[in-house]
Every structure is written in C-alpha cells, then in structure tokens.
Amino acid sequence: MGKIILTGDRPTGRLHIGHYVGSLKRRVELQNQGGYDDMFVFIADAQALTDNADNPEKVRQNVVEVALDYLSVGLDPSKVTIFIQSMIPELCELSFYYMNLVTIARLQRNPTVKSEIEMRKFEGGSIPAGFFTYPVSQAADITAFKATTVPVGEDQEPMLEQCREIVRKFNGVYNTDVLVEPETLLPDNAACLRLPGTDGKAKMSKSLGNCIYLSDPADVVKKKVMGMFTDPGHIRVEDPGKVEGNTVFTYLDAFCRPEHFAKYLPDYENLDALKDHYRRGGLGDVKVKRFLLAVMEETLAPIRARRAELEQDIPAVYEILRKGSEKARKVAAQTLHEVRDAMKINYFDDEELIREQAERFRQGK
C-alpha cells in the first residue's frame, strides 16, 4: 500500500500563522515533494459544529475563509484533494460503528479532549456528545481515506493514538485488515510545534485574540508585531535580556532563515549572534521586532497577494471544493463498503448468507 496523507482544519475562523508554521507550510512542502499516492486536505465543518451548534452561521461563513487560506499558501487542487467534511456522509456512518469500540472512560482520559473541554469551560453535563466523541469522528476521517500519514501539531498526538487503538480493535474484532494505522508527522522545527500567541500565552488562539492571521493586512501585522510580548525585565536597551520565553525570539526561531540576516540585518551573522547580543544587553526590542516584521512580511506578502486574487472569483473556489468533495466521497464510499463487508452487515450482497438462511428455514430450523 502506498503513502496517503490526510489533514484538515476546523472552520471557526480565518487561519493564523500558528496554523502556517505548524502544518500548512509542511503540507505545501509535502505536496511539492511528491512521493505519495494521494493527499487529502479537508475543512472540518461538521466537527466545528459540535461546539458551535448555537452559531452555525459562523461555521458556514468560515468554510470559504479556510479554503482561501489553503489556496493562498500554495495548496494546489490539481495535486491535492480539498474537500468539505459534511459533504461526505459516509464519515458519519463510520463514526457510528467506531463508537461501539470505544468506552466513555477512554474518551475521558484523552489529554486533548480534556484540555479542549477545560479551554471551552464546559460545565458538568453541558459537554456536547458530538464534541466529547471528537476522537471517534476524527478516526473516521482518517480511516475513510486509509491515511498512512497525518501531519499535525504535538497536541493532536493523543487523538492519533486513539485512532490507532480503534483501528486495531476493529481489525481484531472483525478479523480483517481493512483499516490502516496512521503515523503522525510532526513539524521538524521545535518552535513550530506550538507557536505562542503575541501576548506570550502558551497557545495562539482565535478566542484569546492573540493571533496574526494569514489574511491580516500589512499595517495590522506591523501593529501586532510591534506590540508583541518580550522579556518584561528588559526595560532599558543596555539591560541583559532573556531569549527563552521571549515571544519575539520564538517567532524568529519559526520564521527566520540564515539568508535573512544579509538581507535585513547585516550587522549579525545569524540568529545565534542576535540572541547572544540580546542576552548581553545593548540590543533593544524595537530593533529585533523590526527585523522579525521584515522576515514575516517576506512570507506573508505573497500569501496576501494570492488571496486578493482568489477573492475576485469566489464561485471558482466553491467549484474546487465541490470537485474535491466528489472525489473524496468516492474514496470514503469504497472504504465504507469494505467496512460493512468485514462487519458482515452487507446483507443484500451476501449471497452465501441468503442461501444459508433459505436452507435453514427449508429444513425447519
């Protein structure tokens, strides 16, 4: 069996640079490198509804926003299948069967589910069942396309492990090898594993308002970068500063390349030299932030320009999603057919079962 890549995002808002360094950039690299049989990238609108049931319009409006972000960063629909989750009803049926293989206790132990529940401040029995069973529906998303590789951030690893458990349980119970265990592909740059918010909070989050969006205009990006959290003890330029936990340097770790210094900050050979000067003192935050801004704009400006072009023909964007969803549904339907065969609930196709039952009743058993 060949290599199949699958990944996606919830359409609860525009995508930000945390998404970019954590997964989007890697997806484009994988797309351009080739060496895989197929690659699926989906917009998880059905999953987004599990904790946005009272605001479905938010999800509906953001589907095209996420699609625009996908295309503007360089995902190519001629190389990658981009689809909308809710357009693949087979995923719901797979989720239903998988739920019989997972206990409530196991879902409660999932670290990702626990942290997401805490972040959303659900109380007691107010957790939506659909949200609580998110690991099961994610397993359906992955296995429907027999994905072998799932590029994600480190916070999603518990979800992938639960998916692997479901695969092993299903294949064991039904004595089959229909489902495939996926492998996790994490970012190779440690700074990209979980980019902090501009306020220094552990996670960049739409709800916390500490994001830099891929679609932000240049003046907005500048304002956010210049207001970014640094070392609170670095009050004067001559004061020694801390690099660790300093959001500006974390972003430089994620975005900066050696060639950027010759281009934007020739006084320094590389990032290590810049960090050393900051630690010693004598380097102001404003200078470092201006360098970061130049580095980030080199990445964001072409993305912004491509998005502006795409926004001129929104019907074409929806057509890309329609064609991708049609292709994805054919693949998922084939997997579901194989799953039903393995479960022996393919009653009308099972001629042997029909013959056996007919003979049994003829003999009065």
Tab-separated table of C-alpha atoms in Angstrom:
chain	number	residue	atom	x	y	z
A	1	MET	CA	0.000	0.000	0.000
A	2	GLY	CA	1.266	3.484	-0.883
A	3	LYS	CA	1.548	6.629	1.164
A	4	ILE	CA	-1.666	8.599	1.717
A	5	ILE	CA	-1.617	11.938	3.544
A	6	LEU	CA	-4.637	13.458	5.291
A	7	THR	CA	-5.031	16.580	7.380
A	8	GLY	CA	-7.552	19.363	7.944
A	9	ASP	CA	-8.772	22.342	9.968
A	10	ARG	CA	-11.965	23.467	11.699
A	11	PRO	CA	-13.632	26.471	10.003
A	12	THR	CA	-14.202	28.522	13.138
A	13	GLY	CA	-12.282	31.492	11.770
A	14	ARG	CA	-9.511	32.502	9.413
A	15	LEU	CA	-6.258	30.572	9.750
A	16	HIS	CA	-3.303	32.188	11.500
A	17	ILE	CA	0.470	31.903	11.407
A	18	GLY	CA	0.365	29.211	14.098
A	19	HIS	CA	-1.504	27.054	11.588
A	20	TYR	CA	1.004	28.045	8.914
A	21	VAL	CA	4.216	27.070	10.717
A	22	GLY	CA	2.540	24.124	12.466
A	23	SER	CA	1.001	22.423	9.447
A	24	LEU	CA	0.160	24.484	6.336
A	25	LYS	CA	3.766	25.085	5.310
A	26	ARG	CA	4.549	21.397	5.742
A	27	ARG	CA	1.525	20.422	3.646
A	28	VAL	CA	2.724	22.549	0.738
A	29	GLU	CA	6.214	21.047	1.037
A	30	LEU	CA	4.780	17.527	1.009
A	31	GLN	CA	2.584	18.400	-1.960
A	32	ASN	CA	5.545	19.700	-3.948
A	33	GLN	CA	7.901	16.884	-2.964
A	34	GLY	CA	5.503	14.215	-4.185
A	35	GLY	CA	6.260	10.616	-3.287
A	36	TYR	CA	2.720	9.852	-2.155
A	37	ASP	CA	-0.274	8.200	-3.800
A	38	ASP	CA	-2.802	10.798	-2.683
A	39	MET	CA	-3.175	13.756	-0.356
A	40	PHE	CA	-6.438	14.892	1.220
A	41	VAL	CA	-6.921	18.233	2.988
A	42	PHE	CA	-10.365	18.849	4.427
A	43	ILE	CA	-12.398	21.576	6.065
A	44	ALA	CA	-13.863	20.030	9.227
A	45	ASP	CA	-17.179	21.889	9.334
A	46	ALA	CA	-19.146	19.001	10.876
A	47	GLN	CA	-16.654	18.776	13.735
A	48	ALA	CA	-16.743	22.552	14.200
A	49	LEU	CA	-20.494	22.352	14.750
A	50	THR	CA	-20.014	20.134	17.809
A	51	ASP	CA	-19.181	23.192	19.919
A	52	ASN	CA	-20.782	25.846	17.711
A	53	ALA	CA	-24.292	24.398	17.493
A	54	ASP	CA	-25.786	27.728	18.559
A	55	ASN	CA	-23.868	29.606	15.866
A	56	PRO	CA	-23.915	27.509	12.665
A	57	GLU	CA	-23.630	30.633	10.511
A	58	LYS	CA	-20.146	31.218	11.930
A	59	VAL	CA	-19.052	27.826	10.646
A	60	ARG	CA	-20.849	28.232	7.321
A	61	GLN	CA	-19.220	31.587	6.578
A	62	ASN	CA	-15.743	30.408	7.533
A	63	VAL	CA	-15.655	27.437	5.157
A	64	VAL	CA	-14.677	29.695	2.271
A	65	GLU	CA	-12.259	31.636	4.507
A	66	VAL	CA	-10.326	28.450	5.245
A	67	ALA	CA	-10.467	27.429	1.573
A	68	LEU	CA	-8.983	30.799	0.611
A	69	ASP	CA	-6.224	30.342	3.191
A	70	TYR	CA	-5.452	26.861	1.828
A	71	LEU	CA	-5.166	28.074	-1.739
A	72	SER	CA	-3.279	31.258	-0.876
A	73	VAL	CA	-0.497	29.409	0.970
A	74	GLY	CA	0.043	27.287	-2.126
A	75	LEU	CA	-2.081	24.150	-1.865
A	76	ASP	CA	-2.769	23.111	-5.461
A	77	PRO	CA	-6.135	21.421	-6.190
A	78	SER	CA	-4.546	19.653	-9.170
A	79	LYS	CA	-2.203	17.856	-6.739
A	80	VAL	CA	-4.256	17.769	-3.531
A	81	THR	CA	-7.897	16.835	-2.887
A	82	ILE	CA	-9.509	19.649	-0.902
A	83	PHE	CA	-12.977	18.816	0.420
A	84	ILE	CA	-15.664	19.721	2.957
A	85	GLN	CA	-16.209	17.174	5.721
A	86	SER	CA	-20.013	17.409	5.862
A	87	MET	CA	-20.249	16.585	2.151
A	88	ILE	CA	-19.033	13.046	2.951
A	89	PRO	CA	-21.942	11.358	4.803
A	90	GLU	CA	-20.016	8.080	4.890
A	91	LEU	CA	-17.932	9.596	7.676
A	92	CYS	CA	-20.979	9.728	9.953
A	93	GLU	CA	-21.730	6.041	9.414
A	94	LEU	CA	-18.133	5.049	10.131
A	95	SER	CA	-18.197	7.134	13.325
A	96	PHE	CA	-21.347	5.330	14.444
A	97	TYR	CA	-19.721	1.906	14.080
A	98	TYR	CA	-16.481	3.009	15.758
A	99	MET	CA	-18.336	4.354	18.808
A	100	ASN	CA	-19.107	0.761	19.760
A	101	LEU	CA	-15.366	0.124	20.065
A	102	VAL	CA	-14.552	2.982	22.467
A	103	THR	CA	-15.529	3.393	26.122
A	104	ILE	CA	-16.571	6.620	27.791
A	105	ALA	CA	-13.736	6.144	30.281
A	106	ARG	CA	-11.196	6.039	27.445
A	107	LEU	CA	-12.553	9.240	25.908
A	108	GLN	CA	-12.381	10.944	29.310
A	109	ARG	CA	-8.691	10.039	29.564
A	110	ASN	CA	-7.779	11.556	26.202
A	111	PRO	CA	-5.478	14.509	27.064
A	112	THR	CA	-6.525	16.541	24.033
A	113	VAL	CA	-10.225	16.159	24.847
A	114	LYS	CA	-9.575	17.098	28.481
A	115	SER	CA	-7.615	20.229	27.591
A	116	GLU	CA	-10.153	21.327	24.971
A	117	ILE	CA	-13.019	20.864	27.446
A	118	GLU	CA	-11.155	22.958	30.036
A	119	MET	CA	-10.365	25.668	27.489
A	120	ARG	CA	-14.008	25.950	26.424
A	121	LYS	CA	-15.132	25.938	30.077
A	122	PHE	CA	-17.864	23.335	29.628
A	123	GLU	CA	-19.569	22.631	32.932
A	124	GLY	CA	-20.640	19.237	34.216
A	125	GLY	CA	-23.072	17.623	31.816
A	126	SER	CA	-23.015	20.508	29.346
A	127	ILE	CA	-20.360	18.923	27.114
A	128	PRO	CA	-21.991	18.189	23.734
A	129	ALA	CA	-21.862	14.454	22.958
A	130	GLY	CA	-20.546	15.227	19.493
A	131	PHE	CA	-17.644	17.208	20.939
A	132	PHE	CA	-16.884	14.551	23.539
A	133	THR	CA	-16.663	11.870	20.834
A	134	TYR	CA	-14.427	14.004	18.608
A	135	PRO	CA	-11.616	11.371	18.680
A	136	VAL	CA	-14.025	8.844	17.186
A	137	SER	CA	-15.143	11.110	14.355
A	138	GLN	CA	-11.522	12.019	13.687
A	139	ALA	CA	-10.713	8.320	13.414
A	140	ALA	CA	-13.470	8.067	10.812
A	141	ASP	CA	-11.973	10.981	8.873
A	142	ILE	CA	-8.546	9.351	8.837
A	143	THR	CA	-9.526	5.751	8.173
A	144	ALA	CA	-12.096	6.573	5.493
A	145	PHE	CA	-9.198	7.566	3.245
A	146	LYS	CA	-6.801	4.922	4.613
A	147	ALA	CA	-4.383	7.683	5.522
A	148	THR	CA	-0.904	6.451	6.401
A	149	THR	CA	0.457	9.878	7.368
A	150	VAL	CA	-1.263	12.676	9.293
A	151	PRO	CA	0.669	15.966	9.653
A	152	VAL	CA	-0.432	17.550	12.959
A	153	GLY	CA	0.810	19.579	15.889
A	154	GLU	CA	2.015	17.760	19.001
A	155	ASP	CA	-1.264	18.490	20.825
A	156	GLN	CA	-3.056	16.143	18.407
A	157	GLU	CA	-0.846	13.105	19.042
A	158	PRO	CA	-3.279	11.672	21.671
A	159	MET	CA	-6.023	11.809	19.042
A	160	LEU	CA	-3.897	9.842	16.587
A	161	GLU	CA	-3.085	7.265	19.246
A	162	GLN	CA	-6.792	6.794	19.928
A	163	CYS	CA	-7.362	6.393	16.187
A	164	ARG	CA	-4.731	3.662	16.100
A	165	GLU	CA	-6.474	1.935	19.016
A	166	ILE	CA	-9.767	1.988	17.111
A	167	VAL	CA	-8.092	0.566	14.014
A	168	ARG	CA	-6.531	-2.279	15.998
A	169	LYS	CA	-9.790	-3.014	17.818
A	170	PHE	CA	-11.844	-3.037	14.618
A	171	ASN	CA	-9.395	-5.201	12.691
A	172	GLY	CA	-9.182	-7.593	15.653
A	173	VAL	CA	-12.909	-7.893	16.338
A	174	TYR	CA	-13.802	-8.408	12.692
A	175	ASN	CA	-10.686	-10.389	11.745
A	176	THR	CA	-9.716	-8.095	8.896
A	177	ASP	CA	-7.006	-5.710	7.737
A	178	VAL	CA	-9.379	-3.211	6.145
A	179	LEU	CA	-8.373	-0.278	8.339
A	180	VAL	CA	-4.890	1.252	8.300
A	181	GLU	CA	-2.969	2.603	11.313
A	182	PRO	CA	-1.819	6.174	10.631
A	183	GLU	CA	1.515	7.682	11.590
A	184	THR	CA	1.888	11.200	12.958
A	185	LEU	CA	4.089	13.686	11.120
A	186	LEU	CA	5.177	16.480	13.477
A	187	PRO	CA	6.868	19.752	12.452
A	188	ASP	CA	10.652	19.309	12.358
A	189	ASN	CA	11.242	22.774	13.856
A	190	ALA	CA	10.641	22.729	17.629
A	191	ALA	CA	9.451	26.360	17.587
A	192	CYS	CA	6.699	25.346	15.158
A	193	LEU	CA	5.218	22.666	17.403
A	194	ARG	CA	3.083	25.207	19.231
A	195	LEU	CA	3.632	28.853	18.369
A	196	PRO	CA	2.648	31.077	21.311
A	197	GLY	CA	0.245	33.987	20.982
A	198	THR	CA	1.519	37.524	20.508
A	199	ASP	CA	0.736	38.123	24.194
A	200	GLY	CA	3.091	35.345	25.268
A	201	LYS	CA	0.253	32.952	26.183
A	202	ALA	CA	1.071	29.292	25.594
A	203	LYS	CA	-1.185	28.934	22.582
A	204	MET	CA	-2.155	31.171	19.712
A	205	SER	CA	-5.934	31.104	19.758
A	206	LYS	CA	-8.700	32.897	17.892
A	207	SER	CA	-10.729	33.111	21.109
A	208	LEU	CA	-7.871	34.788	23.003
A	209	GLY	CA	-7.391	37.447	20.326
A	210	ASN	CA	-3.629	36.883	20.218
A	211	CYS	CA	-3.339	35.741	16.589
A	212	ILE	CA	-1.659	37.060	13.486
A	213	TYR	CA	-3.887	35.905	10.647
A	214	LEU	CA	-2.559	34.923	7.246
A	215	SER	CA	-5.022	37.384	5.735
A	216	ASP	CA	-4.112	40.328	8.011
A	217	PRO	CA	-3.138	43.490	6.072
A	218	ALA	CA	0.485	44.637	6.379
A	219	ASP	CA	-0.374	47.506	8.742
A	220	VAL	CA	-2.238	45.155	11.078
A	221	VAL	CA	0.674	42.684	11.117
A	222	LYS	CA	3.034	45.558	11.932
A	223	LYS	CA	0.875	46.695	14.847
A	224	LYS	CA	0.676	43.173	16.262
A	225	VAL	CA	4.407	42.504	15.912
A	226	MET	CA	5.450	45.826	17.425
A	227	GLY	CA	3.113	45.204	20.379
A	228	MET	CA	4.380	41.685	20.929
A	229	PHE	CA	5.310	40.323	24.359
A	230	THR	CA	9.073	40.213	25.061
A	231	ASP	CA	11.110	39.970	28.263
A	232	PRO	CA	9.381	42.100	30.936
A	233	GLY	CA	12.732	42.507	32.707
A	234	HIS	CA	14.379	44.007	29.623
A	235	ILE	CA	13.372	47.597	30.431
A	236	ARG	CA	16.336	49.537	29.046
A	237	VAL	CA	18.344	48.785	25.911
A	238	GLU	CA	21.500	48.142	27.939
A	239	ASP	CA	19.756	45.629	30.222
A	240	PRO	CA	20.553	41.930	29.646
A	241	GLY	CA	17.527	40.167	28.165
A	242	LYS	CA	16.058	36.678	28.240
A	243	VAL	CA	15.590	34.850	24.966
A	244	GLU	CA	13.840	31.824	26.453
A	245	GLY	CA	10.108	32.503	26.739
A	246	ASN	CA	10.513	35.678	24.696
A	247	THR	CA	7.799	35.542	22.045
A	248	VAL	CA	9.736	37.612	19.509
A	249	PHE	CA	12.637	35.173	19.508
A	250	THR	CA	10.302	32.181	19.408
A	251	TYR	CA	8.787	33.645	16.232
A	252	LEU	CA	12.274	34.211	14.811
A	253	ASP	CA	13.069	30.556	15.516
A	254	ALA	CA	9.985	29.633	13.489
A	255	PHE	CA	10.329	32.067	10.563
A	256	CYS	CA	13.957	33.180	10.320
A	257	ARG	CA	16.482	31.724	7.868
A	258	PRO	CA	20.243	32.471	7.659
A	259	GLU	CA	19.866	34.468	4.435
A	260	HIS	CA	17.528	36.917	6.163
A	261	PHE	CA	20.426	38.488	8.050
A	262	ALA	CA	22.351	39.553	4.957
A	263	LYS	CA	19.110	40.947	3.621
A	264	TYR	CA	17.594	42.732	6.626
A	265	LEU	CA	20.121	42.797	9.485
A	266	PRO	CA	23.704	42.536	8.121
A	267	ASP	CA	25.256	43.516	11.466
A	268	TYR	CA	24.665	39.930	12.622
A	269	GLU	CA	25.871	36.701	11.074
A	270	ASN	CA	22.959	34.575	12.240
A	271	LEU	CA	20.217	34.173	14.844
A	272	ASP	CA	22.610	32.847	17.470
A	273	ALA	CA	24.662	36.053	17.232
A	274	LEU	CA	21.498	38.134	17.628
A	275	LYS	CA	20.445	36.126	20.669
A	276	ASP	CA	23.880	36.453	22.254
A	277	HIS	CA	23.787	40.246	21.901
A	278	TYR	CA	20.304	40.405	23.430
A	279	ARG	CA	21.413	38.278	26.371
A	280	ARG	CA	24.447	40.504	26.990
A	281	GLY	CA	22.410	43.699	26.788
A	282	GLY	CA	22.715	46.619	24.407
A	283	LEU	CA	20.081	45.418	21.942
A	284	GLY	CA	16.628	46.994	22.005
A	285	ASP	CA	13.346	45.169	21.499
A	286	VAL	CA	12.253	47.566	18.755
A	287	LYS	CA	15.213	46.643	16.553
A	288	VAL	CA	14.538	42.921	16.981
A	289	LYS	CA	10.836	43.398	16.285
A	290	ARG	CA	11.546	45.347	13.095
A	291	PHE	CA	13.756	42.512	11.909
A	292	LEU	CA	11.024	39.975	12.749
A	293	LEU	CA	8.487	42.068	10.866
A	294	ALA	CA	10.675	42.112	7.740
A	295	VAL	CA	11.170	38.347	7.948
A	296	MET	CA	7.464	37.646	8.422
A	297	GLU	CA	6.383	40.014	5.658
A	298	GLU	CA	8.604	38.114	3.236
A	299	THR	CA	6.410	35.090	3.951
A	300	LEU	CA	3.045	36.816	4.337
A	301	ALA	CA	3.117	39.315	1.446
A	302	PRO	CA	2.842	36.712	-1.375
A	303	ILE	CA	0.167	34.813	0.576
A	304	ARG	CA	-1.802	38.040	0.963
A	305	ALA	CA	-1.439	38.841	-2.751
A	306	ARG	CA	-2.646	35.383	-3.850
A	307	ARG	CA	-5.638	35.647	-1.529
A	308	ALA	CA	-6.612	39.007	-3.026
A	309	GLU	CA	-6.700	37.391	-6.478
A	310	LEU	CA	-8.712	34.396	-5.294
A	311	GLU	CA	-11.270	36.643	-3.609
A	312	GLN	CA	-12.172	38.025	-7.039
A	313	ASP	CA	-13.703	34.671	-8.096
A	314	ILE	CA	-15.372	33.022	-5.106
A	315	PRO	CA	-17.585	30.743	-7.286
A	316	ALA	CA	-14.361	29.171	-8.611
A	317	VAL	CA	-13.270	28.451	-5.037
A	318	TYR	CA	-16.552	26.674	-4.316
A	319	GLU	CA	-16.146	24.684	-7.551
A	320	ILE	CA	-12.753	23.461	-6.327
A	321	LEU	CA	-14.399	22.349	-3.083
A	322	ARG	CA	-17.265	20.651	-4.953
A	323	LYS	CA	-14.948	18.640	-7.200
A	324	GLY	CA	-12.714	17.712	-4.285
A	325	SER	CA	-15.698	16.592	-2.218
A	326	GLU	CA	-16.987	14.418	-5.063
A	327	LYS	CA	-13.632	12.666	-5.374
A	328	ALA	CA	-13.300	12.270	-1.603
A	329	ARG	CA	-16.767	10.784	-1.299
A	330	LYS	CA	-15.975	8.045	-3.828
A	331	VAL	CA	-12.922	7.033	-1.800
A	332	ALA	CA	-14.826	7.086	1.517
A	333	ALA	CA	-17.710	5.099	-0.005
A	334	GLN	CA	-15.314	2.339	-1.060
A	335	THR	CA	-13.838	2.146	2.432
A	336	LEU	CA	-17.304	2.036	3.988
A	337	HIS	CA	-18.241	-0.797	1.625
A	338	GLU	CA	-15.192	-2.749	2.810
A	339	VAL	CA	-16.017	-1.991	6.454
A	340	ARG	CA	-19.585	-3.230	6.043
A	341	ASP	CA	-18.291	-6.376	4.338
A	342	ALA	CA	-15.910	-7.017	7.237
A	343	MET	CA	-18.736	-6.483	9.755
A	344	LYS	CA	-20.964	-8.806	7.717
A	345	ILE	CA	-23.765	-6.258	7.535
A	346	ASN	CA	-23.739	-6.281	3.747
A	347	TYR	CA	-26.906	-8.367	3.803
A	348	PHE	CA	-28.125	-7.836	0.256
A	349	ASP	CA	-24.706	-8.530	-1.265
A	350	ASP	CA	-24.046	-11.653	0.837
A	351	GLU	CA	-25.442	-14.390	-1.404
A	352	GLU	CA	-23.947	-17.092	0.810
A	353	LEU	CA	-25.872	-15.760	3.823
A	354	ILE	CA	-29.126	-15.704	1.851
A	355	ARG	CA	-28.596	-19.292	0.667
A	356	GLU	CA	-27.740	-20.478	4.180
A	357	GLN	CA	-30.817	-18.834	5.677
A	358	ALA	CA	-33.056	-20.196	2.921
A	359	GLU	CA	-31.720	-23.739	3.530
A	360	ARG	CA	-32.133	-23.342	7.291
A	361	PHE	CA	-35.779	-22.431	7.011
A	362	ARG	CA	-36.429	-25.143	4.437
A	363	GLN	CA	-35.193	-27.646	6.992
A	364	GLY	CA	-37.438	-26.128	9.630
A	365	LYS	CA	-34.568	-24.869	11.826
